């Protein structure tokens, strides 16, 4: 294979992968970075060194912390991909002198299969690293060419990559087959012995099913579901050089190569998780208070999901537009505002962010803590620690704040944050000098009450009793009334709006009031001038009896939300 | 060869330099005690305690110089971090100086100058603590449980061994381990979740039971052995937690229902006590008295929940128990009328000599660990008086205490460290019913422990020897499909 061809095969896909992450799939980089914490401490290192594959986990987490910057994350992913492909090329080249002629693109396949798993939310970077290191050791083995080298290399690879040792051992066997070496039997015996040792060790350590000994598995309390992708990547990595042993010449090589490249790229693209990617892009913006970036999101491209809608609604509330624009996108129920949390590490982060921005510090603290506990493999989250540290500071838990901050001091990118918190945490004046924190304290709960998720309106009202200037909470309260079609409660809660909008009524509230007027028996009630335009609009809506026309014209109105269910029922009854 | 010699000489020089202690030339004496973590100043320790390693707080120091001495014996350490004391030398020092005060002199090097701090002492008691302490180590959690495990920590060393961890049991929560007066030959361990069951170990046999029956609320939760090892008093609870919006206290835990029962391990029967198992009262935390003739428990009149849970005030009550006839007395006696003090008494633990009952006192409810105002109290059985054990308490929560086998010491959990992570503290009971200043379970590296520990240690129980139940035994029983069932006896 000519050098430039190798360069093309390794570099172009890596560049494509860089572009893929940089401009499209960076939400998953944020996802990966969010659910880990890399500590520069001896204990953190020693905790990883003792178990097989731990060093790859360590290295993976070390690199993942750089995903905080999307371009760095994209570069790391691209380099790993390119390096892996190059190592497959090196190995194949040393195994088979004739590999060259026609199927150059096949060396892409192992890393493509690996990245087809890496784009899922179950993967850690340590999986890709384990694959790369296993192949690198196989290359090293071919260079050493000593039949006793495996006495050292096999345990070393096992310690470094855990189950990557299977890939390594299989590649060694392939090399021996390719080279027709006579010491194959010794290697086979040794490999069999090690497989036995590994399995026994695994049993001894823990149950294979419930432990993260298997590198790169976010076992997520149910790892079996996700094994196939990993095994597939491992098998493909071994099968590719093996196949190249037997295939030397093919017809239509350019077409076949092009198909291989297209299939590889297509496979990775197919395996991506668009919803997760989008959710975590929105979450990234929310964490960094980039509300406008959230609202710039194309409504057509916004995937309708409780968490995406809840983050969009949060952005609307933070920019004081919730009651004017929330129904621009169909809202299914109150979960679009306050989603239910599940026993996972995804929902608490979103809910925690909402509570944080509502200045409901105690609940935010709770949800970030839930998330920190729910992360697979008992990993912790630096992002959660950041929020937990802020919340404990605002809750005046000084000792706990210091403890959390000291943990973050051992990180690379959150150290400055931790230092600033340690500087201000025991000084109320310093906290109050911080605009965000002082606002949160002013907007927070002044009354100690029990929080029942089933009664969010009550909870918001209790918050507003102590902090009536919390406009985010006011918007959430009225928005909940609107979504639940509880217009009586809306009428009662209108009082909370007065301090903010004495002369105008938000659009959807005005529409709701029009419905109240329309549905009230006494239509002679005094109608403020500002509602008159809405009434005209509403009368047109009410007179319209074609569902499709109503949908087209009024789908972004509160009338549609309020009546659509009944309307749909009527239509379906007619049909 | 010459190079080799030079390198060897250099290595020897480096090793000699690193082994030797720097000379301490004190430029100034500071008239205050060193702010050490953990705080061991003026504490009393048992003779078999492991080294009291500590770190100096409040100063950005270059080096620490510590001299621990008594009589002619002296240990001397220098370090640029926490002091780690040699275990063998430490035990020798303590053994030679029981019932004596050990002096600790601390000097600190700041900006190349040495400063001496006021020396402090700790007292070595001749009594020994039990072999180990068994506790549940858990990441503080609410809904989602993370890393939970039952661990055994030796008292005389830093050795901590894992008995079982949740990742080996489908992430099941586990808790409620109990021994018969620190003897693990009679022990139980409850596992929750899909593979739930209670493992009962009795000398050489171990079996797993489902302890919930059609007539009882739930599986057994808080359990306590009768001195004869045959009976176990247990509570059955339907526990809920509610979060709070204020900043003083994070959450409240309460039972919608709570009952107690006596379980006869020999016949696998729950003994009838319809007069206790009523719908009028919550009963919780049952324990047998030292002679096994009484059952102490917390009791409170039922109220509408969750609205009125802050009105729940538990009294400490007792009822007779006859082990021969297997009967529970009809008359319930109020031992501590906490309600009359506008307080709530919970988690009674009698000393094994029948002298005291230690319990938690707080504003309301019975789940002490989440009450910042929960304090340890003592009920003197002979004098029939109760009082707050002031020396043991702090502004944070104190809870879950248990006695050492010789009744001289007790261990309890406290959140005084940082208001969230519960840690284990020991104190000695004085003959006059007061106690010595509590001290934290010593850690090999206190700085790492303070900065990086993200676990709580709860439900500590003294244990007189290594646990006879090993990991594979628990594993096998938990995953076996066979479960024995307890029977509920009706009168």
Short mmCIF file of N, CA and C in Angstrom, two decimals, chain A residues 41 43-44 203 205-207 209-211 219 221 341-344 362-363 365-366 369-370 373-374 378 380 385 392 395-397 399-400 403-404 406-407 410 445 447-452 459, chain B residues 139-148 165-168 170-171 241-250 252 306 309 372 416-421 448-454 471 475 479:
data_model
loop_
_atom_site.label_atom_id
_atom_site.label_comp_id
_atom_site.label_asym_id
_atom_site.label_seq_id
_atom_site.Cartn_x
_atom_site.Cartn_y
_atom_site.Cartn_z
N UNK A 41 -5.43 12.79 42.19
CA UNK A 41 -5.04 12.36 43.53
C UNK A 41 -4.45 10.95 43.46
N UNK A 43 -5.12 8.55 45.45
CA UNK A 43 -6.15 7.56 45.71
C UNK A 43 -6.91 7.23 44.42
N UNK A 44 -7.21 8.26 43.66
CA UNK A 44 -7.96 8.05 42.42
C UNK A 44 -7.16 7.14 41.48
N UNK A 203 -14.73 -14.40 38.31
CA UNK A 203 -15.68 -14.98 39.25
C UNK A 203 -15.27 -14.61 40.67
N UNK A 205 -13.49 -12.00 41.66
CA UNK A 205 -13.70 -10.58 41.96
C UNK A 205 -15.16 -10.32 42.29
N UNK A 206 -15.97 -10.65 41.32
CA UNK A 206 -17.39 -10.35 41.46
C UNK A 206 -18.13 -11.11 40.39
N UNK A 207 -19.41 -10.89 40.37
CA UNK A 207 -20.16 -11.48 39.28
C UNK A 207 -19.89 -10.66 38.02
N UNK A 209 -21.68 -10.19 35.58
CA UNK A 209 -22.84 -9.45 35.14
C UNK A 209 -22.99 -8.11 35.83
N UNK A 210 -22.51 -8.02 37.03
CA UNK A 210 -22.85 -6.84 37.81
C UNK A 210 -21.64 -6.00 38.18
N UNK A 211 -20.60 -6.18 37.49
CA UNK A 211 -19.43 -5.38 37.82
C UNK A 211 -18.84 -4.79 36.57
N UNK A 219 -22.37 -0.11 32.85
CA UNK A 219 -23.24 -1.26 32.94
C UNK A 219 -24.67 -0.86 33.27
N UNK A 221 -26.63 -0.87 35.42
CA UNK A 221 -27.44 -1.83 36.16
C UNK A 221 -28.08 -2.88 35.27
N UNK A 341 -38.86 12.56 37.66
CA UNK A 341 -37.51 12.01 37.68
C UNK A 341 -37.58 10.50 37.84
N UNK A 342 -36.64 9.85 37.23
CA UNK A 342 -36.58 8.40 37.31
C UNK A 342 -35.29 8.01 38.02
N UNK A 343 -35.18 6.73 38.30
CA UNK A 343 -33.98 6.27 39.01
C UNK A 343 -32.83 6.11 38.02
N UNK A 344 -32.51 7.17 37.33
CA UNK A 344 -31.42 7.11 36.38
C UNK A 344 -30.56 8.36 36.55
N UNK A 362 -32.76 23.58 47.68
CA UNK A 362 -32.76 22.27 48.36
C UNK A 362 -33.11 21.14 47.40
N UNK A 363 -34.10 21.41 46.55
CA UNK A 363 -34.49 20.36 45.60
C UNK A 363 -33.41 20.16 44.53
N UNK A 365 -30.28 20.55 44.97
CA UNK A 365 -29.25 19.79 45.69
C UNK A 365 -29.61 18.31 45.72
N UNK A 366 -30.88 18.05 45.95
CA UNK A 366 -31.33 16.67 46.03
C UNK A 366 -31.15 15.98 44.67
N UNK A 369 -27.67 15.30 43.67
CA UNK A 369 -27.15 14.21 44.50
C UNK A 369 -27.67 12.85 44.00
N UNK A 370 -28.94 12.82 43.62
CA UNK A 370 -29.50 11.57 43.07
C UNK A 370 -28.71 11.15 41.83
N UNK A 373 -25.40 9.65 42.48
CA UNK A 373 -25.47 8.27 42.96
C UNK A 373 -25.84 7.30 41.86
N UNK A 374 -26.53 7.81 40.84
CA UNK A 374 -27.09 6.89 39.84
C UNK A 374 -26.13 6.61 38.69
N UNK A 378 -20.56 3.43 39.56
CA UNK A 378 -20.28 4.22 40.76
C UNK A 378 -19.35 5.39 40.48
N UNK A 380 -18.65 9.37 39.67
CA UNK A 380 -19.27 10.61 40.14
C UNK A 380 -19.19 11.64 39.03
N UNK A 385 -21.09 17.85 41.20
CA UNK A 385 -20.39 18.42 42.36
C UNK A 385 -20.40 19.94 42.33
N UNK A 392 -25.00 23.80 48.45
CA UNK A 392 -24.68 23.72 49.88
C UNK A 392 -24.21 25.08 50.39
N UNK A 395 -27.23 27.08 50.87
CA UNK A 395 -27.97 26.56 52.03
C UNK A 395 -27.22 26.75 53.33
N UNK A 396 -26.12 27.47 53.24
CA UNK A 396 -25.29 27.80 54.40
C UNK A 396 -24.73 26.56 55.11
N UNK A 397 -24.42 25.55 54.32
CA UNK A 397 -23.76 24.37 54.88
C UNK A 397 -22.27 24.51 54.58
N UNK A 399 -19.38 23.60 56.03
CA UNK A 399 -18.43 22.48 56.07
C UNK A 399 -18.59 21.59 54.85
N UNK A 400 -19.85 21.36 54.48
CA UNK A 400 -20.10 20.52 53.32
C UNK A 400 -19.63 21.21 52.04
N UNK A 403 -16.03 20.72 51.76
CA UNK A 403 -15.68 19.35 51.38
C UNK A 403 -15.87 19.16 49.87
N UNK A 404 -17.03 19.57 49.38
CA UNK A 404 -17.28 19.44 47.93
C UNK A 404 -16.26 20.23 47.12
N UNK A 406 -13.27 21.04 48.00
CA UNK A 406 -11.93 20.41 48.07
C UNK A 406 -11.84 19.26 47.07
N UNK A 407 -12.95 18.56 46.86
CA UNK A 407 -12.94 17.49 45.85
C UNK A 407 -12.70 18.10 44.48
N UNK A 410 -9.25 19.12 43.12
CA UNK A 410 -8.37 18.10 42.52
C UNK A 410 -8.64 17.87 41.05
N UNK A 445 -36.61 29.85 48.79
CA UNK A 445 -37.66 29.62 49.79
C UNK A 445 -37.31 30.35 51.08
N UNK A 447 -39.72 29.94 53.47
CA UNK A 447 -40.55 29.14 54.38
C UNK A 447 -40.13 27.69 54.26
N UNK A 448 -39.92 27.06 55.40
CA UNK A 448 -39.54 25.65 55.39
C UNK A 448 -40.81 24.80 55.29
N UNK A 449 -40.96 24.15 54.15
CA UNK A 449 -42.16 23.33 53.95
C UNK A 449 -41.75 21.97 53.40
N UNK A 450 -42.66 21.05 53.41
CA UNK A 450 -42.38 19.75 52.81
C UNK A 450 -42.66 19.86 51.31
N UNK A 451 -41.78 19.31 50.53
CA UNK A 451 -41.95 19.43 49.08
C UNK A 451 -42.61 18.16 48.53
N UNK A 452 -43.76 18.34 47.93
CA UNK A 452 -44.42 17.21 47.28
C UNK A 452 -44.45 17.44 45.79
N UNK A 459 -46.23 24.17 45.83
CA UNK A 459 -44.84 24.43 46.18
C UNK A 459 -44.36 25.76 45.63
N UNK B 139 -22.90 5.65 50.10
CA UNK B 139 -22.87 7.03 49.60
C UNK B 139 -24.20 7.66 50.02
N UNK B 140 -24.19 8.84 50.66
CA UNK B 140 -25.46 9.43 51.11
C UNK B 140 -26.46 9.46 49.96
N UNK B 141 -27.62 8.91 50.22
CA UNK B 141 -28.56 8.74 49.10
C UNK B 141 -29.98 9.04 49.57
N UNK B 142 -30.83 9.27 48.59
CA UNK B 142 -32.25 9.51 48.87
C UNK B 142 -33.08 8.46 48.15
N UNK B 143 -33.22 8.63 46.84
CA UNK B 143 -33.99 7.67 46.06
C UNK B 143 -33.11 6.63 45.42
N UNK B 144 -32.00 7.09 44.86
CA UNK B 144 -31.10 6.18 44.15
C UNK B 144 -29.99 5.76 45.09
N UNK B 145 -29.80 4.46 45.18
CA UNK B 145 -28.72 3.98 46.03
C UNK B 145 -27.53 3.62 45.17
N UNK B 146 -26.39 4.05 45.60
CA UNK B 146 -25.19 3.79 44.83
C UNK B 146 -24.41 2.69 45.51
N UNK B 147 -23.22 3.00 45.88
CA UNK B 147 -22.29 2.03 46.41
C UNK B 147 -22.61 1.73 47.88
N UNK B 148 -23.18 0.56 48.14
CA UNK B 148 -23.51 0.19 49.53
C UNK B 148 -22.77 -1.09 49.86
N UNK B 165 -21.03 -6.38 49.00
CA UNK B 165 -21.28 -5.08 48.38
C UNK B 165 -22.48 -5.16 47.45
N UNK B 166 -23.16 -4.04 47.29
CA UNK B 166 -24.39 -4.04 46.48
C UNK B 166 -24.13 -4.44 45.04
N UNK B 167 -22.93 -4.17 44.51
CA UNK B 167 -22.69 -4.53 43.11
C UNK B 167 -22.61 -6.04 42.92
N UNK B 168 -22.53 -6.76 44.03
CA UNK B 168 -22.55 -8.21 43.92
C UNK B 168 -23.96 -8.75 44.07
N UNK B 170 -27.01 -7.36 42.66
CA UNK B 170 -27.93 -6.63 41.79
C UNK B 170 -28.24 -5.24 42.31
N UNK B 171 -27.25 -4.60 42.86
CA UNK B 171 -27.40 -3.25 43.40
C UNK B 171 -28.46 -3.16 44.49
N UNK B 241 -39.84 9.09 52.70
CA UNK B 241 -39.07 10.31 52.96
C UNK B 241 -39.70 11.49 52.22
N UNK B 242 -39.62 12.63 52.85
CA UNK B 242 -40.17 13.85 52.25
C UNK B 242 -39.09 14.92 52.32
N UNK B 243 -38.96 15.64 51.21
CA UNK B 243 -37.92 16.67 51.17
C UNK B 243 -38.47 17.99 51.66
N UNK B 244 -37.54 18.80 52.12
CA UNK B 244 -37.95 20.08 52.69
C UNK B 244 -37.41 21.21 51.83
N UNK B 245 -38.09 22.31 51.88
CA UNK B 245 -37.69 23.44 51.04
C UNK B 245 -36.70 24.36 51.75
N UNK B 246 -36.68 24.31 53.06
CA UNK B 246 -35.80 25.20 53.81
C UNK B 246 -34.37 24.70 53.82
N UNK B 247 -33.50 25.48 54.38
CA UNK B 247 -32.10 25.09 54.34
C UNK B 247 -31.62 24.41 55.60
N UNK B 248 -32.45 24.43 56.65
CA UNK B 248 -31.94 23.88 57.91
C UNK B 248 -31.84 22.36 57.87
N UNK B 249 -32.83 21.74 57.33
CA UNK B 249 -32.85 20.28 57.31
C UNK B 249 -33.29 19.80 55.93
N UNK B 250 -32.55 18.85 55.38
CA UNK B 250 -32.83 18.46 54.00
C UNK B 250 -34.13 17.69 53.81
N UNK B 252 -37.14 14.73 55.75
CA UNK B 252 -37.69 14.03 56.91
C UNK B 252 -38.04 12.61 56.50
N UNK B 306 -48.91 12.65 55.58
CA UNK B 306 -47.72 13.27 56.16
C UNK B 306 -47.97 14.60 56.86
N UNK B 309 -46.78 14.89 60.61
CA UNK B 309 -45.66 14.07 61.08
C UNK B 309 -44.78 14.83 62.07
N UNK B 372 -31.10 17.21 62.81
CA UNK B 372 -29.86 17.85 63.25
C UNK B 372 -29.84 18.01 64.76
N UNK B 416 -21.27 15.61 62.77
CA UNK B 416 -20.60 16.83 63.20
C UNK B 416 -19.48 17.24 62.25
N UNK B 417 -18.99 16.29 61.46
CA UNK B 417 -17.88 16.60 60.56
C UNK B 417 -18.24 17.61 59.50
N UNK B 418 -19.33 17.34 58.78
CA UNK B 418 -19.69 18.24 57.68
C UNK B 418 -21.20 18.33 57.47
N UNK B 419 -21.95 17.82 58.41
CA UNK B 419 -23.41 17.90 58.39
C UNK B 419 -24.07 17.00 57.35
N UNK B 420 -23.30 16.19 56.66
CA UNK B 420 -23.92 15.26 55.71
C UNK B 420 -23.40 13.84 55.87
N UNK B 421 -22.10 13.68 55.87
CA UNK B 421 -21.54 12.33 55.92
C UNK B 421 -21.46 11.86 57.38
N UNK B 448 -6.66 12.42 53.46
CA UNK B 448 -7.38 11.80 52.34
C UNK B 448 -8.81 11.50 52.78
N UNK B 449 -8.96 11.02 53.99
CA UNK B 449 -10.29 10.70 54.51
C UNK B 449 -11.17 11.94 54.57
N UNK B 450 -10.60 13.00 55.07
CA UNK B 450 -11.38 14.23 55.21
C UNK B 450 -11.74 14.83 53.85
N UNK B 451 -10.78 14.81 52.95
CA UNK B 451 -11.00 15.48 51.66
C UNK B 451 -11.72 14.61 50.65
N UNK B 452 -11.47 13.32 50.67
CA UNK B 452 -11.95 12.50 49.55
C UNK B 452 -13.01 11.48 49.91
N UNK B 453 -13.23 11.27 51.19
CA UNK B 453 -14.26 10.29 51.55
C UNK B 453 -15.65 10.82 51.18
N UNK B 454 -16.37 10.05 50.40
CA UNK B 454 -17.73 10.46 50.04
C UNK B 454 -18.72 9.37 50.47
N UNK B 471 -18.21 -13.92 51.94
CA UNK B 471 -18.86 -13.35 50.78
C UNK B 471 -19.56 -14.40 49.93
N UNK B 475 -23.45 -14.66 48.95
CA UNK B 475 -23.72 -14.65 47.52
C UNK B 475 -24.60 -15.85 47.14
N UNK B 479 -28.65 -15.59 45.97
CA UNK B 479 -29.07 -15.96 44.62
C UNK B 479 -29.82 -17.29 44.55
#
